[in-house]
Amino acid sequence: KNSALYPLVESQKTYVEKSIKADKKMKEMQNGNYEAPDFTLKNLEGKDVKLSDFRGKWVIIDFWGSWCGWCIKGIPQMKEQWAELKDRDVVFLSIACNDSKDTWLGALAKYDLLWVNVWSDPDTPSSQAVQSVYAVSGYPTKLVIDPQGNIALIVVGEDPSFYDQLRALL
């Protein structure tokens, strides 16, 4: 405790403990019986959007940010999948994280994201809590919620096989 390295070791220990806890929670959430926690975030028009609004449909949640290169790289494939699945009771719901409102609005226009988009305000604790509740540890993070409201799949990172896994679930 008297070492000059103690603060560094202590902060690394805290980081590792948080990572282990998030990994454990993510594994628990993927057992197919974990009900997706409800949340309310604002959409482009400033109206409340709740996850529970989509009960009875498959929901793909995409935690992303305009600052995330891998998130941006995945947009073209997401657009293709949205176009194919939007008429099959499948809802795409993107949650912008760690962006200012203006940056988020600019990204929506730039990338022409036509599905449901909400903003996780970095200055609002309840918005930030959504990322914590879902144990988001990297971006993008995609979840599939089944029509009963249970988490069926979580994928961290841009993984082209996500859509194959999604189609298997559908």
Short mmCIF file of N, CA and C in Angstrom, two decimals:
data_model
loop_
_atom_site.label_atom_id
_atom_site.label_comp_id
_atom_site.label_asym_id
_atom_site.label_seq_id
_atom_site.Cartn_x
_atom_site.Cartn_y
_atom_site.Cartn_z
N LYS A 1 0.81 -1.20 0.00
CA LYS A 1 0.00 0.00 0.00
C LYS A 1 0.85 1.26 0.00
N ASN A 2 2.10 1.14 0.39
CA ASN A 2 2.97 2.31 0.44
C ASN A 2 3.73 2.50 -0.87
N SER A 3 3.59 1.59 -1.79
CA SER A 3 4.30 1.66 -3.06
C SER A 3 3.72 2.75 -3.96
N ALA A 4 4.57 3.30 -4.79
CA ALA A 4 4.13 4.30 -5.77
C ALA A 4 3.21 3.66 -6.81
N LEU A 5 3.30 2.36 -6.97
CA LEU A 5 2.48 1.65 -7.95
C LEU A 5 1.09 1.28 -7.42
N TYR A 6 0.89 1.42 -6.12
CA TYR A 6 -0.37 1.00 -5.52
C TYR A 6 -1.60 1.61 -6.20
N PRO A 7 -1.64 2.92 -6.45
CA PRO A 7 -2.83 3.48 -7.11
C PRO A 7 -3.10 2.87 -8.49
N LEU A 8 -2.04 2.60 -9.23
CA LEU A 8 -2.19 1.99 -10.55
C LEU A 8 -2.75 0.57 -10.43
N VAL A 9 -2.20 -0.21 -9.53
CA VAL A 9 -2.66 -1.57 -9.32
C VAL A 9 -4.11 -1.57 -8.83
N GLU A 10 -4.43 -0.66 -7.93
CA GLU A 10 -5.79 -0.58 -7.40
C GLU A 10 -6.79 -0.22 -8.50
N SER A 11 -6.43 0.71 -9.37
CA SER A 11 -7.36 1.08 -10.45
C SER A 11 -7.51 -0.07 -11.44
N GLN A 12 -6.43 -0.80 -11.70
CA GLN A 12 -6.51 -1.96 -12.60
C GLN A 12 -7.37 -3.05 -11.98
N LYS A 13 -7.25 -3.24 -10.69
CA LYS A 13 -8.06 -4.23 -9.97
C LYS A 13 -9.55 -3.86 -10.10
N THR A 14 -9.87 -2.60 -9.91
CA THR A 14 -11.26 -2.14 -10.03
C THR A 14 -11.79 -2.38 -11.44
N TYR A 15 -10.97 -2.06 -12.44
CA TYR A 15 -11.36 -2.28 -13.84
C TYR A 15 -11.64 -3.76 -14.12
N VAL A 16 -10.76 -4.62 -13.66
CA VAL A 16 -10.92 -6.06 -13.87
C VAL A 16 -12.18 -6.58 -13.16
N GLU A 17 -12.41 -6.12 -11.94
CA GLU A 17 -13.60 -6.54 -11.21
C GLU A 17 -14.88 -6.13 -11.95
N LYS A 18 -14.90 -4.90 -12.47
CA LYS A 18 -16.07 -4.45 -13.25
C LYS A 18 -16.24 -5.28 -14.51
N SER A 19 -15.15 -5.59 -15.18
CA SER A 19 -15.21 -6.40 -16.41
C SER A 19 -15.75 -7.79 -16.12
N ILE A 20 -15.28 -8.40 -15.06
CA ILE A 20 -15.74 -9.74 -14.68
C ILE A 20 -17.23 -9.71 -14.36
N LYS A 21 -17.65 -8.69 -13.62
CA LYS A 21 -19.06 -8.55 -13.27
C LYS A 21 -19.92 -8.37 -14.51
N ALA A 22 -19.47 -7.53 -15.46
CA ALA A 22 -20.22 -7.30 -16.70
C ALA A 22 -20.29 -8.57 -17.54
N ASP A 23 -19.19 -9.31 -17.63
CA ASP A 23 -19.19 -10.57 -18.39
C ASP A 23 -20.16 -11.58 -17.78
N LYS A 24 -20.14 -11.67 -16.46
CA LYS A 24 -21.04 -12.60 -15.76
C LYS A 24 -22.50 -12.22 -16.01
N LYS A 25 -22.79 -10.93 -15.92
CA LYS A 25 -24.16 -10.47 -16.15
C LYS A 25 -24.58 -10.74 -17.58
N MET A 26 -23.69 -10.52 -18.54
CA MET A 26 -24.03 -10.75 -19.94
C MET A 26 -24.35 -12.23 -20.17
N LYS A 27 -23.58 -13.12 -19.57
CA LYS A 27 -23.85 -14.56 -19.72
C LYS A 27 -25.20 -14.92 -19.11
N GLU A 28 -25.51 -14.35 -17.95
CA GLU A 28 -26.81 -14.60 -17.31
C GLU A 28 -27.95 -14.11 -18.20
N MET A 29 -27.75 -12.97 -18.84
CA MET A 29 -28.81 -12.38 -19.66
C MET A 29 -29.09 -13.18 -20.92
N GLN A 30 -28.16 -14.00 -21.36
CA GLN A 30 -28.33 -14.72 -22.62
C GLN A 30 -28.93 -16.11 -22.46
N ASN A 31 -29.45 -16.43 -21.30
CA ASN A 31 -29.97 -17.79 -21.11
C ASN A 31 -31.36 -18.00 -21.72
N GLY A 32 -31.95 -16.94 -22.28
CA GLY A 32 -33.26 -17.04 -22.92
C GLY A 32 -34.43 -16.81 -21.98
N ASN A 33 -34.16 -16.73 -20.69
CA ASN A 33 -35.22 -16.51 -19.70
C ASN A 33 -35.07 -15.19 -18.97
N TYR A 34 -34.18 -14.34 -19.44
CA TYR A 34 -33.91 -13.06 -18.78
C TYR A 34 -34.74 -11.98 -19.46
N GLU A 35 -35.67 -11.41 -18.73
CA GLU A 35 -36.52 -10.38 -19.31
C GLU A 35 -35.70 -9.10 -19.52
N ALA A 36 -35.81 -8.57 -20.72
CA ALA A 36 -35.09 -7.34 -21.05
C ALA A 36 -35.61 -6.19 -20.20
N PRO A 37 -34.74 -5.52 -19.47
CA PRO A 37 -35.19 -4.40 -18.65
C PRO A 37 -35.79 -3.29 -19.53
N ASP A 38 -36.93 -2.78 -19.12
CA ASP A 38 -37.58 -1.71 -19.86
C ASP A 38 -36.79 -0.41 -19.66
N PHE A 39 -36.88 0.46 -20.62
CA PHE A 39 -36.25 1.77 -20.53
C PHE A 39 -37.06 2.76 -21.35
N THR A 40 -36.84 4.02 -21.10
CA THR A 40 -37.48 5.09 -21.85
C THR A 40 -36.40 6.09 -22.25
N LEU A 41 -36.28 6.32 -23.56
CA LEU A 41 -35.34 7.31 -24.09
C LEU A 41 -36.06 8.16 -25.12
N LYS A 42 -35.48 9.31 -25.45
CA LYS A 42 -36.09 10.24 -26.39
C LYS A 42 -35.68 9.92 -27.83
N ASN A 43 -36.68 10.07 -28.75
CA ASN A 43 -36.39 9.88 -30.16
C ASN A 43 -36.04 11.21 -30.82
N LEU A 44 -35.93 11.19 -32.12
CA LEU A 44 -35.56 12.36 -32.91
C LEU A 44 -36.49 13.55 -32.67
N GLU A 45 -37.77 13.26 -32.47
CA GLU A 45 -38.75 14.32 -32.24
C GLU A 45 -38.86 14.72 -30.77
N GLY A 46 -38.07 14.09 -29.90
CA GLY A 46 -38.12 14.40 -28.48
C GLY A 46 -39.21 13.64 -27.74
N LYS A 47 -39.82 12.68 -28.40
CA LYS A 47 -40.88 11.88 -27.76
C LYS A 47 -40.28 10.66 -27.08
N ASP A 48 -40.94 10.21 -26.01
CA ASP A 48 -40.49 9.03 -25.28
C ASP A 48 -40.71 7.77 -26.10
N VAL A 49 -39.71 6.92 -26.12
CA VAL A 49 -39.79 5.60 -26.71
C VAL A 49 -39.44 4.61 -25.61
N LYS A 50 -40.33 3.65 -25.38
CA LYS A 50 -40.09 2.60 -24.37
C LYS A 50 -39.86 1.28 -25.08
N LEU A 51 -38.99 0.48 -24.52
CA LEU A 51 -38.78 -0.86 -25.08
C LEU A 51 -40.10 -1.63 -25.03
N SER A 52 -40.86 -1.47 -23.96
CA SER A 52 -42.12 -2.20 -23.81
C SER A 52 -43.16 -1.83 -24.88
N ASP A 53 -42.95 -0.72 -25.58
CA ASP A 53 -43.85 -0.35 -26.69
C ASP A 53 -43.84 -1.40 -27.80
N PHE A 54 -42.79 -2.19 -27.86
CA PHE A 54 -42.61 -3.14 -28.95
C PHE A 54 -42.87 -4.59 -28.54
N ARG A 55 -43.47 -4.79 -27.37
CA ARG A 55 -43.77 -6.15 -26.90
C ARG A 55 -44.61 -6.85 -27.96
N GLY A 56 -44.32 -8.11 -28.21
CA GLY A 56 -45.03 -8.88 -29.24
C GLY A 56 -44.28 -8.92 -30.56
N LYS A 57 -43.19 -8.18 -30.64
CA LYS A 57 -42.36 -8.16 -31.85
C LYS A 57 -40.93 -8.51 -31.48
N TRP A 58 -40.18 -8.97 -32.46
CA TRP A 58 -38.75 -9.14 -32.28
C TRP A 58 -38.13 -7.75 -32.31
N VAL A 59 -37.19 -7.48 -31.40
CA VAL A 59 -36.54 -6.17 -31.35
C VAL A 59 -35.03 -6.38 -31.41
N ILE A 60 -34.39 -5.67 -32.33
CA ILE A 60 -32.94 -5.65 -32.39
C ILE A 60 -32.51 -4.32 -31.81
N ILE A 61 -31.79 -4.36 -30.71
CA ILE A 61 -31.26 -3.15 -30.09
C ILE A 61 -29.80 -3.03 -30.49
N ASP A 62 -29.44 -1.85 -30.96
CA ASP A 62 -28.06 -1.58 -31.38
C ASP A 62 -27.52 -0.41 -30.56
N PHE A 63 -26.61 -0.70 -29.63
CA PHE A 63 -25.92 0.35 -28.89
C PHE A 63 -24.74 0.79 -29.76
N TRP A 64 -24.72 2.06 -30.15
CA TRP A 64 -23.71 2.54 -31.08
C TRP A 64 -23.35 3.98 -30.76
N GLY A 65 -22.39 4.51 -31.51
CA GLY A 65 -22.03 5.92 -31.40
C GLY A 65 -21.45 6.39 -32.72
N SER A 66 -21.64 7.66 -33.02
CA SER A 66 -21.13 8.22 -34.28
C SER A 66 -19.60 8.25 -34.29
N TRP A 67 -18.99 8.17 -33.13
CA TRP A 67 -17.55 8.19 -32.94
C TRP A 67 -16.92 6.80 -33.13
N CYS A 68 -17.76 5.79 -33.25
CA CYS A 68 -17.31 4.39 -33.28
C CYS A 68 -17.16 3.91 -34.73
N GLY A 69 -15.92 3.72 -35.14
CA GLY A 69 -15.65 3.28 -36.52
C GLY A 69 -16.33 1.97 -36.88
N TRP A 70 -16.31 1.01 -35.96
CA TRP A 70 -16.93 -0.29 -36.24
C TRP A 70 -18.45 -0.16 -36.35
N CYS A 71 -19.02 0.74 -35.56
CA CYS A 71 -20.47 0.98 -35.64
C CYS A 71 -20.83 1.50 -37.02
N ILE A 72 -20.06 2.47 -37.49
CA ILE A 72 -20.31 3.08 -38.80
C ILE A 72 -20.10 2.05 -39.90
N LYS A 73 -19.07 1.24 -39.77
CA LYS A 73 -18.80 0.21 -40.78
C LYS A 73 -19.97 -0.76 -40.92
N GLY A 74 -20.70 -1.01 -39.84
CA GLY A 74 -21.81 -1.97 -39.87
C GLY A 74 -23.13 -1.39 -40.38
N ILE A 75 -23.21 -0.07 -40.58
CA ILE A 75 -24.48 0.54 -40.98
C ILE A 75 -25.00 0.00 -42.31
N PRO A 76 -24.18 -0.13 -43.37
CA PRO A 76 -24.74 -0.63 -44.63
C PRO A 76 -25.41 -2.00 -44.50
N GLN A 77 -24.80 -2.92 -43.77
CA GLN A 77 -25.41 -4.23 -43.60
C GLN A 77 -26.68 -4.13 -42.76
N MET A 78 -26.67 -3.27 -41.76
CA MET A 78 -27.87 -3.09 -40.95
C MET A 78 -29.01 -2.54 -41.80
N LYS A 79 -28.70 -1.61 -42.69
CA LYS A 79 -29.72 -1.06 -43.59
C LYS A 79 -30.33 -2.15 -44.46
N GLU A 80 -29.48 -3.02 -44.99
CA GLU A 80 -29.97 -4.13 -45.82
C GLU A 80 -30.90 -5.03 -45.01
N GLN A 81 -30.49 -5.38 -43.82
CA GLN A 81 -31.29 -6.28 -42.98
C GLN A 81 -32.60 -5.62 -42.57
N TRP A 82 -32.55 -4.34 -42.23
CA TRP A 82 -33.76 -3.61 -41.86
C TRP A 82 -34.74 -3.61 -43.02
N ALA A 83 -34.25 -3.35 -44.23
CA ALA A 83 -35.12 -3.31 -45.41
C ALA A 83 -35.80 -4.66 -45.64
N GLU A 84 -35.07 -5.75 -45.38
CA GLU A 84 -35.63 -7.09 -45.58
C GLU A 84 -36.58 -7.51 -44.47
N LEU A 85 -36.36 -7.04 -43.25
CA LEU A 85 -37.11 -7.56 -42.10
C LEU A 85 -38.18 -6.62 -41.55
N LYS A 86 -38.21 -5.38 -41.99
CA LYS A 86 -39.11 -4.39 -41.38
C LYS A 86 -40.58 -4.76 -41.49
N ASP A 87 -40.96 -5.56 -42.46
CA ASP A 87 -42.36 -5.96 -42.62
C ASP A 87 -42.68 -7.29 -41.93
N ARG A 88 -41.75 -7.81 -41.15
CA ARG A 88 -41.94 -9.12 -40.50
C ARG A 88 -42.05 -9.01 -38.98
N ASP A 89 -42.63 -7.95 -38.47
CA ASP A 89 -42.73 -7.74 -37.02
C ASP A 89 -41.37 -7.75 -36.34
N VAL A 90 -40.39 -7.15 -37.02
CA VAL A 90 -39.05 -6.99 -36.47
C VAL A 90 -38.78 -5.49 -36.39
N VAL A 91 -38.42 -5.03 -35.20
CA VAL A 91 -38.13 -3.61 -34.97
C VAL A 91 -36.64 -3.44 -34.74
N PHE A 92 -36.05 -2.51 -35.46
CA PHE A 92 -34.66 -2.13 -35.23
C PHE A 92 -34.69 -0.87 -34.37
N LEU A 93 -33.95 -0.90 -33.26
CA LEU A 93 -33.92 0.21 -32.31
C LEU A 93 -32.47 0.54 -32.00
N SER A 94 -31.99 1.66 -32.53
CA SER A 94 -30.61 2.08 -32.29
C SER A 94 -30.57 3.07 -31.14
N ILE A 95 -29.63 2.84 -30.23
CA ILE A 95 -29.43 3.72 -29.08
C ILE A 95 -28.06 4.38 -29.23
N ALA A 96 -28.06 5.68 -29.50
CA ALA A 96 -26.81 6.42 -29.63
C ALA A 96 -26.23 6.68 -28.25
N CYS A 97 -24.97 6.31 -28.07
CA CYS A 97 -24.31 6.43 -26.76
C CYS A 97 -23.08 7.33 -26.86
N ASN A 98 -22.88 8.12 -25.82
CA ASN A 98 -21.69 8.96 -25.70
C ASN A 98 -21.55 9.98 -26.82
N ASP A 99 -22.67 10.43 -27.36
CA ASP A 99 -22.71 11.48 -28.37
C ASP A 99 -23.47 12.68 -27.81
N SER A 100 -23.09 13.88 -28.24
CA SER A 100 -23.92 15.03 -27.93
C SER A 100 -25.17 14.93 -28.80
N LYS A 101 -26.20 15.66 -28.44
CA LYS A 101 -27.44 15.61 -29.21
C LYS A 101 -27.21 16.08 -30.64
N ASP A 102 -26.46 17.15 -30.82
CA ASP A 102 -26.20 17.67 -32.17
C ASP A 102 -25.41 16.67 -33.01
N THR A 103 -24.43 16.04 -32.41
CA THR A 103 -23.64 15.04 -33.13
C THR A 103 -24.52 13.86 -33.54
N TRP A 104 -25.38 13.41 -32.62
CA TRP A 104 -26.30 12.31 -32.92
C TRP A 104 -27.23 12.68 -34.07
N LEU A 105 -27.84 13.87 -34.00
CA LEU A 105 -28.75 14.30 -35.06
C LEU A 105 -28.03 14.40 -36.40
N GLY A 106 -26.79 14.88 -36.38
CA GLY A 106 -26.00 14.94 -37.61
C GLY A 106 -25.72 13.57 -38.18
N ALA A 107 -25.43 12.61 -37.31
CA ALA A 107 -25.16 11.24 -37.76
C ALA A 107 -26.41 10.59 -38.36
N LEU A 108 -27.57 10.84 -37.75
CA LEU A 108 -28.81 10.30 -38.29
C LEU A 108 -29.04 10.79 -39.71
N ALA A 109 -28.80 12.07 -39.93
CA ALA A 109 -28.97 12.64 -41.27
C ALA A 109 -27.90 12.12 -42.24
N LYS A 110 -26.66 12.11 -41.79
CA LYS A 110 -25.55 11.70 -42.65
C LYS A 110 -25.70 10.26 -43.13
N TYR A 111 -26.08 9.37 -42.22
CA TYR A 111 -26.14 7.95 -42.55
C TYR A 111 -27.55 7.48 -42.93
N ASP A 112 -28.52 8.39 -42.90
CA ASP A 112 -29.89 8.10 -43.33
C ASP A 112 -30.45 6.87 -42.62
N LEU A 113 -30.46 6.94 -41.29
CA LEU A 113 -30.94 5.82 -40.48
C LEU A 113 -32.45 5.94 -40.32
N LEU A 114 -33.19 5.06 -40.95
CA LEU A 114 -34.64 5.19 -41.06
C LEU A 114 -35.44 4.44 -40.00
N TRP A 115 -34.81 3.57 -39.25
CA TRP A 115 -35.52 2.81 -38.23
C TRP A 115 -35.65 3.65 -36.96
N VAL A 116 -36.11 3.06 -35.88
CA VAL A 116 -36.30 3.77 -34.61
C VAL A 116 -34.93 4.10 -34.02
N ASN A 117 -34.73 5.38 -33.72
CA ASN A 117 -33.48 5.86 -33.15
C ASN A 117 -33.77 6.67 -31.90
N VAL A 118 -33.01 6.37 -30.85
CA VAL A 118 -33.13 7.12 -29.60
C VAL A 118 -31.73 7.52 -29.15
N TRP A 119 -31.72 8.49 -28.24
CA TRP A 119 -30.45 9.05 -27.77
C TRP A 119 -30.30 8.84 -26.28
N SER A 120 -29.15 8.30 -25.90
CA SER A 120 -28.80 8.14 -24.50
C SER A 120 -27.98 9.36 -24.11
N ASP A 121 -28.65 10.32 -23.51
CA ASP A 121 -28.03 11.59 -23.13
C ASP A 121 -26.90 11.35 -22.13
N PRO A 122 -25.66 11.69 -22.49
CA PRO A 122 -24.54 11.43 -21.58
C PRO A 122 -24.60 12.23 -20.28
N ASP A 123 -25.43 13.27 -20.25
CA ASP A 123 -25.54 14.08 -19.05
C ASP A 123 -26.72 13.70 -18.16
N THR A 124 -27.45 12.66 -18.56
CA THR A 124 -28.61 12.22 -17.79
C THR A 124 -28.34 10.83 -17.21
N PRO A 125 -28.26 10.73 -15.88
CA PRO A 125 -27.95 9.42 -15.27
C PRO A 125 -28.89 8.30 -15.70
N SER A 126 -30.18 8.58 -15.88
CA SER A 126 -31.11 7.51 -16.27
C SER A 126 -30.80 7.00 -17.67
N SER A 127 -30.34 7.87 -18.55
CA SER A 127 -29.94 7.43 -19.90
C SER A 127 -28.70 6.55 -19.82
N GLN A 128 -27.72 6.98 -19.05
CA GLN A 128 -26.50 6.21 -18.90
C GLN A 128 -26.76 4.87 -18.24
N ALA A 129 -27.78 4.81 -17.40
CA ALA A 129 -28.11 3.57 -16.70
C ALA A 129 -28.51 2.47 -17.68
N VAL A 130 -29.08 2.83 -18.82
CA VAL A 130 -29.49 1.83 -19.80
C VAL A 130 -28.28 1.01 -20.24
N GLN A 131 -27.18 1.66 -20.50
CA GLN A 131 -25.97 0.94 -20.90
C GLN A 131 -25.47 0.03 -19.79
N SER A 132 -25.57 0.50 -18.57
CA SER A 132 -25.12 -0.30 -17.43
C SER A 132 -26.03 -1.51 -17.21
N VAL A 133 -27.33 -1.29 -17.29
CA VAL A 133 -28.28 -2.38 -17.07
C VAL A 133 -28.09 -3.50 -18.09
N TYR A 134 -27.72 -3.12 -19.31
CA TYR A 134 -27.50 -4.12 -20.35
C TYR A 134 -26.05 -4.58 -20.44
N ALA A 135 -25.22 -4.17 -19.48
CA ALA A 135 -23.81 -4.58 -19.39
C ALA A 135 -23.05 -4.33 -20.68
N VAL A 136 -23.30 -3.18 -21.30
CA VAL A 136 -22.61 -2.83 -22.54
C VAL A 136 -21.14 -2.60 -22.22
N SER A 137 -20.28 -3.42 -22.85
CA SER A 137 -18.86 -3.32 -22.56
C SER A 137 -18.05 -2.89 -23.78
N GLY A 138 -18.70 -2.75 -24.92
CA GLY A 138 -18.03 -2.33 -26.14
C GLY A 138 -19.07 -1.93 -27.17
N TYR A 139 -18.57 -1.29 -28.21
CA TYR A 139 -19.48 -0.79 -29.25
C TYR A 139 -19.04 -1.30 -30.60
N PRO A 140 -19.99 -1.65 -31.43
CA PRO A 140 -21.41 -1.76 -31.13
C PRO A 140 -21.70 -2.98 -30.27
N THR A 141 -22.80 -2.92 -29.57
CA THR A 141 -23.37 -4.09 -28.90
C THR A 141 -24.78 -4.24 -29.44
N LYS A 142 -25.08 -5.44 -29.93
CA LYS A 142 -26.41 -5.71 -30.48
C LYS A 142 -27.09 -6.79 -29.65
N LEU A 143 -28.38 -6.56 -29.38
CA LEU A 143 -29.19 -7.53 -28.65
C LEU A 143 -30.40 -7.88 -29.48
N VAL A 144 -30.86 -9.10 -29.31
CA VAL A 144 -32.12 -9.52 -29.90
C VAL A 144 -33.06 -9.84 -28.74
N ILE A 145 -34.22 -9.16 -28.76
CA ILE A 145 -35.25 -9.37 -27.75
C ILE A 145 -36.39 -10.12 -28.43
N ASP A 146 -36.83 -11.22 -27.84
CA ASP A 146 -37.90 -12.01 -28.46
C ASP A 146 -39.27 -11.36 -28.19
N PRO A 147 -40.32 -11.82 -28.87
CA PRO A 147 -41.64 -11.20 -28.70
C PRO A 147 -42.19 -11.24 -27.27
N GLN A 148 -41.69 -12.14 -26.44
CA GLN A 148 -42.12 -12.21 -25.04
C GLN A 148 -41.35 -11.23 -24.16
N GLY A 149 -40.34 -10.56 -24.74
CA GLY A 149 -39.57 -9.58 -23.99
C GLY A 149 -38.31 -10.11 -23.36
N ASN A 150 -37.89 -11.32 -23.75
CA ASN A 150 -36.68 -11.92 -23.19
C ASN A 150 -35.49 -11.69 -24.12
N ILE A 151 -34.31 -11.57 -23.53
CA ILE A 151 -33.09 -11.41 -24.32
C ILE A 151 -32.73 -12.77 -24.91
N ALA A 152 -32.64 -12.80 -26.24
CA ALA A 152 -32.33 -14.05 -26.93
C ALA A 152 -30.87 -14.12 -27.37
N LEU A 153 -30.25 -12.96 -27.58
CA LEU A 153 -28.89 -12.95 -28.11
C LEU A 153 -28.23 -11.61 -27.79
N ILE A 154 -26.94 -11.66 -27.47
CA ILE A 154 -26.13 -10.45 -27.30
C ILE A 154 -24.83 -10.67 -28.06
N VAL A 155 -24.46 -9.70 -28.88
CA VAL A 155 -23.21 -9.77 -29.62
C VAL A 155 -22.49 -8.43 -29.43
N VAL A 156 -21.25 -8.51 -28.96
CA VAL A 156 -20.43 -7.32 -28.77
C VAL A 156 -19.44 -7.23 -29.92
N GLY A 157 -19.37 -6.07 -30.54
CA GLY A 157 -18.47 -5.86 -31.67
C GLY A 157 -19.21 -6.05 -32.99
N GLU A 158 -18.61 -5.59 -34.06
CA GLU A 158 -19.23 -5.72 -35.38
C GLU A 158 -18.93 -7.12 -35.90
N ASP A 159 -19.93 -7.97 -35.88
CA ASP A 159 -19.79 -9.36 -36.27
C ASP A 159 -20.78 -9.67 -37.38
N PRO A 160 -20.31 -9.89 -38.60
CA PRO A 160 -21.23 -10.17 -39.72
C PRO A 160 -22.12 -11.39 -39.47
N SER A 161 -21.70 -12.30 -38.61
CA SER A 161 -22.52 -13.49 -38.34
C SER A 161 -23.72 -13.17 -37.47
N PHE A 162 -23.78 -11.95 -36.91
CA PHE A 162 -24.92 -11.56 -36.09
C PHE A 162 -26.24 -11.79 -36.84
N TYR A 163 -26.28 -11.40 -38.10
CA TYR A 163 -27.53 -11.50 -38.85
C TYR A 163 -27.89 -12.95 -39.17
N ASP A 164 -26.89 -13.82 -39.31
CA ASP A 164 -27.17 -15.25 -39.46
C ASP A 164 -27.79 -15.80 -38.18
N GLN A 165 -27.24 -15.38 -37.04
CA GLN A 165 -27.79 -15.80 -35.75
C GLN A 165 -29.21 -15.26 -35.56
N LEU A 166 -29.42 -14.02 -35.98
CA LEU A 166 -30.75 -13.42 -35.89
C LEU A 166 -31.75 -14.22 -36.72
N ARG A 167 -31.40 -14.52 -37.94
CA ARG A 167 -32.31 -15.27 -38.83
C ARG A 167 -32.63 -16.66 -38.28
N ALA A 168 -31.66 -17.27 -37.62
CA ALA A 168 -31.90 -18.58 -37.00
C ALA A 168 -32.93 -18.44 -35.88
N LEU A 169 -32.86 -17.34 -35.14
CA LEU A 169 -33.84 -17.11 -34.08
C LEU A 169 -35.24 -16.83 -34.63
N LEU A 170 -35.29 -16.06 -35.72
CA LEU A 170 -36.58 -15.71 -36.30
C LEU A 170 -37.26 -16.94 -36.88
#
